[in-house]
Coordinates of C-alpha atoms and ligand atoms in Angstrom, one line a residue:
M1 CA 0.0 0.0 0.0
A2 CA 1.1 3.7 -0.6
L3 CA 1.4 6.1 2.1
E4 CA -1.3 8.8 1.9
I5 CA -0.8 12.1 3.8
F6 CA -3.6 14.7 4.3
D7 CA -2.4 18.0 2.6
S8 CA -4.2 21.0 4.4
K9 CA -3.6 23.1 1.2
T10 CA -5.5 20.8 -1.1
G11 CA -7.7 19.5 1.6
T12 CA -7.3 16.0 0.3
L13 CA -5.3 12.7 1.0
R14 CA -2.3 12.6 -1.5
E15 CA 0.0 9.8 -2.2
F16 CA 3.5 10.7 -0.6
R17 CA 6.2 11.3 -3.2
P18 CA 9.2 13.3 -1.9
A19 CA 10.9 15.8 -4.4
D20 CA 14.1 14.0 -3.9
P21 CA 13.8 10.3 -3.5
E22 CA 17.0 10.1 -1.5
I23 CA 16.1 12.4 1.3
V24 CA 13.0 13.4 2.8
R25 CA 12.9 17.1 4.2
M26 CA 10.6 17.9 7.1
Y27 CA 10.4 21.3 8.8
V28 CA 8.2 21.6 12.0
C29 CA 7.5 25.0 13.5
G30 CA 9.3 25.1 16.9
P31 CA 8.4 27.1 20.1
T32 CA 8.9 30.7 21.2
V33 CA 11.2 29.9 24.0
Y34 CA 10.0 32.4 26.8
T35 CA 8.3 29.8 29.0
D36 CA 8.1 26.0 29.5
A37 CA 6.2 23.8 26.9
H38 CA 2.6 22.7 27.5
I39 CA 0.8 19.5 26.4
G40 CA -0.3 21.1 23.2
H41 CA 3.4 21.5 22.2
A42 CA 4.1 17.9 23.1
R43 CA 1.4 16.7 20.9
S44 CA 2.8 18.6 17.8
Y45 CA 6.2 17.2 18.2
V46 CA 5.3 13.7 18.9
S47 CA 2.9 13.6 16.0
F48 CA 5.7 14.7 13.6
D49 CA 8.2 12.6 15.3
V50 CA 5.9 9.5 14.5
M51 CA 5.6 10.6 10.7
R52 CA 9.3 10.9 10.6
R53 CA 9.9 7.6 12.2
Y54 CA 7.4 5.8 9.9
L55 CA 9.0 7.4 6.8
E56 CA 12.2 6.0 8.2
L57 CA 10.9 2.5 8.7
R58 CA 9.6 2.7 5.0
G59 CA 13.3 3.2 4.0
H60 CA 13.5 7.1 3.6
R61 CA 16.4 9.2 5.0
V62 CA 14.7 11.9 6.8
R63 CA 16.2 15.3 7.6
M64 CA 14.0 16.8 10.4
V65 CA 14.3 20.3 11.5
I66 CA 12.6 21.8 14.4
N67 CA 13.6 25.4 14.9
I68 CA 13.7 27.3 18.2
T69 CA 12.2 30.9 17.9
D70 CA 14.6 32.9 20.3
L71 CA 13.7 36.4 19.0
D72 CA 10.4 37.9 19.9
D73 CA 8.9 40.6 21.7
V74 CA 7.4 38.3 24.4
I75 CA 10.9 37.1 25.0
D76 CA 12.1 40.6 25.4
Q77 CA 9.1 41.6 27.7
K78 CA 9.7 38.5 30.1
A79 CA 13.4 39.2 30.2
A80 CA 12.9 42.8 31.1
R81 CA 10.4 41.9 34.0
L82 CA 13.1 39.4 35.2
G83 CA 15.9 41.9 34.8
E84 CA 17.9 39.6 32.5
K85 CA 19.2 39.5 29.1
P86 CA 16.6 38.1 26.5
E87 CA 19.2 35.8 24.9
V88 CA 20.1 34.4 28.4
L89 CA 16.3 33.7 29.0
A90 CA 15.7 32.3 25.5
A91 CA 18.8 30.1 25.8
R92 CA 17.6 28.6 29.2
Y93 CA 14.1 27.9 27.7
G94 CA 15.4 26.6 24.4
E95 CA 17.6 23.8 26.4
R96 CA 14.5 22.9 28.5
F97 CA 12.5 22.4 25.4
L98 CA 15.2 20.0 24.1
E99 CA 15.1 18.2 27.2
D100 CA 11.3 17.9 27.0
L101 CA 11.7 16.4 23.3
R102 CA 14.2 13.6 24.8
T103 CA 11.8 12.8 27.7
L104 CA 9.1 12.3 25.0
N105 CA 11.3 10.0 23.0
V106 CA 11.4 12.4 20.1
R107 CA 14.3 11.2 17.8
P108 CA 17.0 13.8 17.6
S109 CA 16.5 16.4 14.9
Y110 CA 18.8 16.8 11.8
A111 CA 19.1 20.4 13.2
N112 CA 17.4 22.7 15.9
P113 CA 18.4 26.0 14.5
R114 CA 17.9 29.1 16.5
V115 CA 16.5 32.1 14.7
S116 CA 19.2 34.3 16.2
E117 CA 21.9 32.2 14.2
N118 CA 20.2 32.5 11.0
V119 CA 19.6 36.2 10.8
P120 CA 22.0 37.1 7.8
A121 CA 20.2 34.5 5.6
M122 CA 16.9 36.2 6.4
I123 CA 18.1 39.5 5.7
G124 CA 19.5 38.5 2.2
I125 CA 15.8 37.5 1.4
I126 CA 14.2 40.5 2.9
E127 CA 16.4 42.9 1.1
K128 CA 15.6 41.0 -2.3
L129 CA 11.8 41.3 -1.6
N130 CA 12.3 44.9 -0.9
E131 CA 14.0 45.5 -4.1
E132 CA 11.2 43.8 -6.0
G133 CA 8.5 45.8 -4.5
Y134 CA 6.9 43.3 -2.0
V135 CA 8.0 45.3 1.2
Y136 CA 7.1 49.0 2.2
E137 CA 8.2 51.2 5.0
V138 CA 6.1 52.8 7.7
D139 CA 8.0 54.7 10.3
G140 CA 11.1 52.5 10.1
N141 CA 9.2 49.1 10.3
H142 CA 9.0 47.2 7.1
Y143 CA 5.7 45.4 6.1
F144 CA 5.0 42.6 3.4
R145 CA 2.2 43.4 0.9
T146 CA -0.1 40.2 1.4
T147 CA -2.5 41.3 -1.4
L148 CA -0.2 40.3 -4.1
L149 CA 0.3 36.8 -5.5
G150 CA -3.2 35.6 -4.8
G151 CA -3.1 36.9 -1.2
Y152 CA -4.3 35.0 2.0
G153 CA -6.6 32.0 1.9
Q154 CA -4.4 29.6 -0.4
L155 CA -3.9 27.3 2.7
T156 CA -7.1 28.0 4.8
H157 CA -9.3 28.7 1.9
E158 CA -11.0 31.5 4.0
R159 CA -10.8 35.2 3.9
P160 CA -8.4 36.6 6.5
E161 CA -11.2 38.9 7.9
D162 CA -13.2 35.7 8.8
L163 CA -10.1 34.0 10.5
L164 CA -9.3 36.9 13.0
A165 CA -11.4 37.2 16.3
D166 CA -10.1 41.0 16.8
E167 CA -10.0 43.9 14.4
P168 CA -6.6 43.8 12.6
I169 CA -4.0 46.5 13.6
M170 CA -3.6 49.3 10.8
E171 CA -0.5 51.3 12.1
G172 CA -0.4 53.0 8.7
R173 CA -0.4 49.9 6.8
E174 CA -1.6 49.6 3.3
N175 CA -3.7 46.6 4.2
P176 CA -4.5 45.7 7.8
F177 CA -3.3 42.2 7.2
D178 CA 0.2 43.1 5.9
F179 CA 2.7 41.6 8.4
L180 CA 5.8 42.8 9.9
I181 CA 8.9 41.4 8.0
W182 CA 11.5 43.8 9.5
K183 CA 11.1 45.4 12.8
K184 CA 13.1 48.6 13.5
S185 CA 15.5 48.6 16.5
K186 CA 14.7 49.9 19.7
E187 CA 16.5 50.2 23.1
G188 CA 17.1 46.7 24.7
M189 CA 16.3 44.9 21.5
V190 CA 18.8 42.4 19.9
S191 CA 19.4 43.9 16.4
W192 CA 21.2 43.4 13.1
D193 CA 22.2 45.9 10.4
S194 CA 20.7 45.7 7.1
S195 CA 19.9 47.9 4.0
L196 CA 16.4 48.6 5.6
G197 CA 18.2 49.9 8.7
A198 CA 18.9 48.4 12.1
G199 CA 16.4 45.9 13.3
R200 CA 15.3 42.3 13.3
P201 CA 13.2 40.0 11.2
G202 CA 9.6 39.3 11.9
W203 CA 8.0 35.8 12.8
H204 CA 7.0 34.5 9.4
I205 CA 10.2 35.4 7.5
Q206 CA 12.3 33.8 10.5
C207 CA 10.9 30.4 9.8
Y208 CA 10.9 30.8 5.9
G209 CA 14.5 31.8 6.0
I210 CA 15.6 28.8 8.3
M211 CA 13.8 26.3 6.3
R212 CA 15.5 27.4 3.1
G213 CA 18.7 27.9 4.6
V214 CA 18.9 24.5 6.3
L215 CA 16.9 22.3 4.1
G216 CA 17.2 24.0 0.6
D217 CA 14.7 24.8 -2.1
S218 CA 12.1 22.0 -1.7
I219 CA 10.6 21.0 1.7
D220 CA 8.6 17.7 1.5
I221 CA 6.6 18.3 4.8
H222 CA 5.9 21.7 6.6
G223 CA 4.3 20.9 9.9
G224 CA 2.8 22.6 13.0
G225 CA -0.4 23.0 14.9
E226 CA -3.6 23.9 13.3
D227 CA -3.3 27.5 15.0
L228 CA -0.3 28.1 12.9
K229 CA -2.1 27.9 9.5
F230 CA -3.0 31.6 9.6
P231 CA -1.3 33.9 9.6
H232 CA 2.0 32.1 10.0
H233 CA 1.8 29.2 7.1
E234 CA -0.3 31.3 4.9
S235 CA 2.5 34.0 5.2
N236 CA 5.3 31.5 4.6
I237 CA 3.5 30.7 1.2
L238 CA 3.3 34.2 0.0
I239 CA 6.9 34.8 1.0
S240 CA 7.8 31.6 -1.1
L241 CA 5.9 32.8 -4.1
A242 CA 7.5 36.2 -3.9
H243 CA 11.1 35.1 -3.3
K244 CA 11.1 31.9 -5.7
G245 CA 7.9 32.0 -7.8
K246 CA 6.6 28.9 -6.2
D247 CA 5.6 27.4 -2.9
A248 CA 8.5 25.5 -1.6
I249 CA 6.4 23.0 0.3
G250 CA 5.1 19.6 -1.0
Y251 CA 2.6 18.7 1.8
H252 CA 1.2 21.3 4.4
V253 CA 0.5 19.0 7.6
H254 CA -1.5 20.3 10.6
N255 CA -2.1 18.6 14.0
G256 CA -5.4 19.1 15.6
F257 CA -5.9 21.3 18.9
M258 CA -5.7 20.2 22.4
T259 CA -8.6 21.4 24.6
R260 CA -9.4 21.1 28.3
G261 CA -13.0 21.0 29.6
K262 CA -13.7 21.4 25.7
E263 CA -12.3 24.8 25.7
K264 CA -9.3 25.7 23.7
M265 CA -6.1 25.9 25.9
S266 CA -5.0 29.6 25.9
K267 CA -3.1 32.0 27.9
S268 CA -6.0 34.2 28.6
L269 CA -8.1 31.3 30.0
G270 CA -5.1 30.1 32.1
N271 CA -5.9 26.4 31.2
F272 CA -2.6 25.4 29.7
V273 CA -1.6 22.2 31.2
P274 CA 2.4 22.5 31.8
L275 CA 4.1 19.4 30.2
R276 CA 6.6 19.0 33.2
D277 CA 3.7 18.7 35.6
V278 CA 2.1 15.9 33.4
F279 CA 5.7 14.2 33.2
E280 CA 5.9 14.3 36.9
R281 CA 2.7 12.2 37.2
F282 CA 2.9 9.9 34.3
G283 CA 6.5 9.9 32.6
G284 CA 7.2 10.7 29.0
S285 CA 6.6 7.5 27.3
V286 CA 3.0 7.3 28.7
V287 CA 2.2 10.8 27.8
R288 CA 3.5 10.1 24.4
F289 CA 1.2 6.8 24.0
Y290 CA -1.7 8.7 25.3
L291 CA -1.3 11.4 22.6
L292 CA -0.8 8.8 19.9
R293 CA -4.0 7.1 20.7
S294 CA -5.8 9.8 19.0
H295 CA -5.4 10.6 15.4
Y296 CA -3.1 13.6 15.0
R297 CA -5.8 15.6 13.1
E298 CA -8.3 15.1 15.9
T299 CA -8.9 17.4 18.7
I300 CA -7.9 16.0 21.9
D301 CA -9.7 17.1 25.1
Y302 CA -7.2 16.6 27.9
D303 CA -8.1 14.1 30.4
E304 CA -6.0 12.4 33.0
D305 CA -8.4 9.3 33.2
D306 CA -7.4 8.7 29.6
I307 CA -3.8 8.9 30.4
E308 CA -4.3 6.2 33.0
K309 CA -6.1 4.0 30.4
A310 CA -3.1 4.6 28.0
Q311 CA -0.8 3.3 31.0
Q312 CA -2.8 0.2 31.1
D313 CA -2.7 -0.5 27.3
L314 CA 1.0 0.2 27.3
D315 CA 1.5 -2.0 30.0
L316 CA -0.3 -4.7 28.2
I317 CA 1.9 -4.4 25.0
L318 CA 5.1 -4.4 26.9
G319 CA 4.0 -7.3 29.0
F320 CA 3.4 -9.2 25.9
E321 CA 6.7 -8.4 24.6
K322 CA 8.4 -9.5 28.0
D323 CA 6.4 -12.8 27.7
L324 CA 7.6 -13.3 24.2
K325 CA 11.2 -13.0 25.2
E326 CA 10.6 -15.9 27.9
V327 CA 9.4 -18.5 25.4
E328 CA 11.5 -21.6 25.5
K329 CA 9.7 -24.1 23.4
D330 CA 11.7 -25.6 20.6
G331 CA 10.2 -26.4 17.1
K332 CA 9.8 -24.9 13.6
P333 CA 7.4 -21.9 13.0
R334 CA 4.1 -23.2 11.9
G335 CA 2.3 -21.7 9.0
F336 CA -0.9 -20.7 10.7
V337 CA 1.1 -18.9 13.3
E338 CA 3.2 -17.0 10.9
E339 CA 0.2 -15.9 8.9
E340 CA -1.4 -14.8 12.1
I341 CA 1.6 -12.6 12.9
A342 CA 1.9 -11.4 9.4
R343 CA -1.8 -10.3 9.5
H344 CA -1.2 -8.1 12.6
R345 CA 1.8 -6.6 10.9
K346 CA -0.2 -5.7 7.9
T347 CA -2.9 -4.0 9.8
F348 CA -0.2 -2.0 11.7
M349 CA 1.4 -0.9 8.5
D350 CA -1.8 -0.3 6.5
S351 CA -3.2 2.0 9.5
M352 CA 0.1 3.9 9.3
D353 CA -0.2 4.4 5.5
N354 CA -3.5 5.8 5.9
D355 CA -2.5 9.3 6.9
F356 CA -0.5 7.9 10.0
D357 CA -3.5 6.5 11.6
T358 CA -1.8 5.7 15.0
P359 CA -5.1 4.9 16.9
G360 CA -5.7 2.1 14.3
A361 CA -1.9 1.0 14.5
I362 CA -2.2 0.7 18.3
T363 CA -5.5 -1.2 18.0
A364 CA -3.6 -3.7 15.8
L365 CA -1.0 -4.1 18.5
L366 CA -3.6 -4.4 21.3
D367 CA -5.3 -7.2 19.3
F368 CA -1.9 -8.8 18.7
A369 CA -1.3 -8.8 22.4
G370 CA -4.7 -10.2 23.3
C371 CA -4.9 -12.7 20.3
A372 CA -5.2 -16.3 21.7
K373 CA -3.5 -17.9 18.7
T374 CA -0.2 -15.9 19.5
S375 CA -0.7 -16.2 23.3
P376 CA 3.1 -16.8 24.4
D377 CA 2.0 -20.0 26.2
D378 CA 1.3 -21.6 23.0
L379 CA 4.3 -20.3 21.0
R380 CA 7.5 -21.7 20.0
T381 CA 10.8 -19.7 20.3
T382 CA 11.0 -19.3 16.5
E383 CA 7.4 -17.8 16.4
A384 CA 8.2 -15.6 19.4
R385 CA 11.1 -14.2 17.6
L386 CA 9.0 -13.4 14.7
A387 CA 6.4 -11.8 16.9
L388 CA 9.2 -9.8 18.7
G389 CA 10.2 -8.5 15.2
V390 CA 6.9 -7.1 14.6
L391 CA 6.8 -5.4 17.9
S392 CA 10.1 -3.9 17.6
E393 CA 9.2 -2.5 14.3
A394 CA 6.2 -1.0 15.8
D395 CA 8.1 0.3 18.8
S396 CA 10.6 2.0 16.3
V397 CA 7.6 4.0 14.9
L398 CA 5.6 4.6 18.0
G399 CA 8.6 5.0 20.3
L400 CA 6.9 3.2 23.2
T401 CA 10.0 2.1 25.1
G402 CA 12.5 4.9 23.9
A403 CA 14.5 2.2 22.5
D404 CA 15.8 3.3 18.9
Ligands
ZN1 ZN1 7.1 28.6 11.8

């Protein structure tokens, strides 16, 4: 079966064909590091880690990049409150974020580039866009003209005015949705020199500059949470059209929201679930397994009872694996047992081929663990070894044990 991935831009499942058959390039939008991650962040990175792992199981080499946004007003504001340098605060939370990824068994990235380390490449792109008329200045700040090149709506298929809850800010902009591409320097702000004056790049050009700089002209999968579609990823598409005449992205992939009490987790509602609090109670592998029991595009309503159920199911699978290791009965593998093992493996793989259907894949594993015909008591060592092979393959994708 071919792997099919849901592309948010076309709104359809599309067979996965990387631009370069040798190497799959994935870029996932990383966090702005001014505070610790919450459970919604974990969901995004675990979802894309499983995609990457499954592509690797299918024989692809994958370059996975998760950036770290270490230049932003919120970082400056918090650093000023704490009386420390923004770069020190951002470095600390950046390290804590990478620790969280390890706790979640997220495979190490090809790169975790910091925005602050890639500004010269962004400046080169901004200067080119400025020369070509895509950028204009208002009071030292520079904005990108979002009404050109088809404008917003190419990813969400909605008008920007229907996507914003609040009135957009004008500040002298030609169009209220035009985004800041170069912010002029002010006191206390880490800044760079450019032909547009001293300043620093805005958020959308940061990600675009890094992905092109680190991964090149074609990125197979650009990933992030649903909330990044607009304006962030819509803006990335417009920048790419202006810069290179085409969208650099093969597949636009977005994970669903996490809610709590059916309400979107947000700063204003104060209902974020800090990831480290969850780790203290359950441990990284269980949190990961809990998240994967829902399809990555579904909304998950955070519920600790569900994490406890996840723990029980995970124990069941790991117990099955342990039992298989203890089988000591000699004899050749029997055809009907081999068929049974192959059937479970196929269900697992077919589920993953269907837009990374991890709930389906996990159900296949639980069926396998509970299947009478393959109960370890009835098995021979040769058969147990085959079954362990299937489990270890599944583990390499789902990252259940942290073993690689
Ligand atoms: Zn981004």
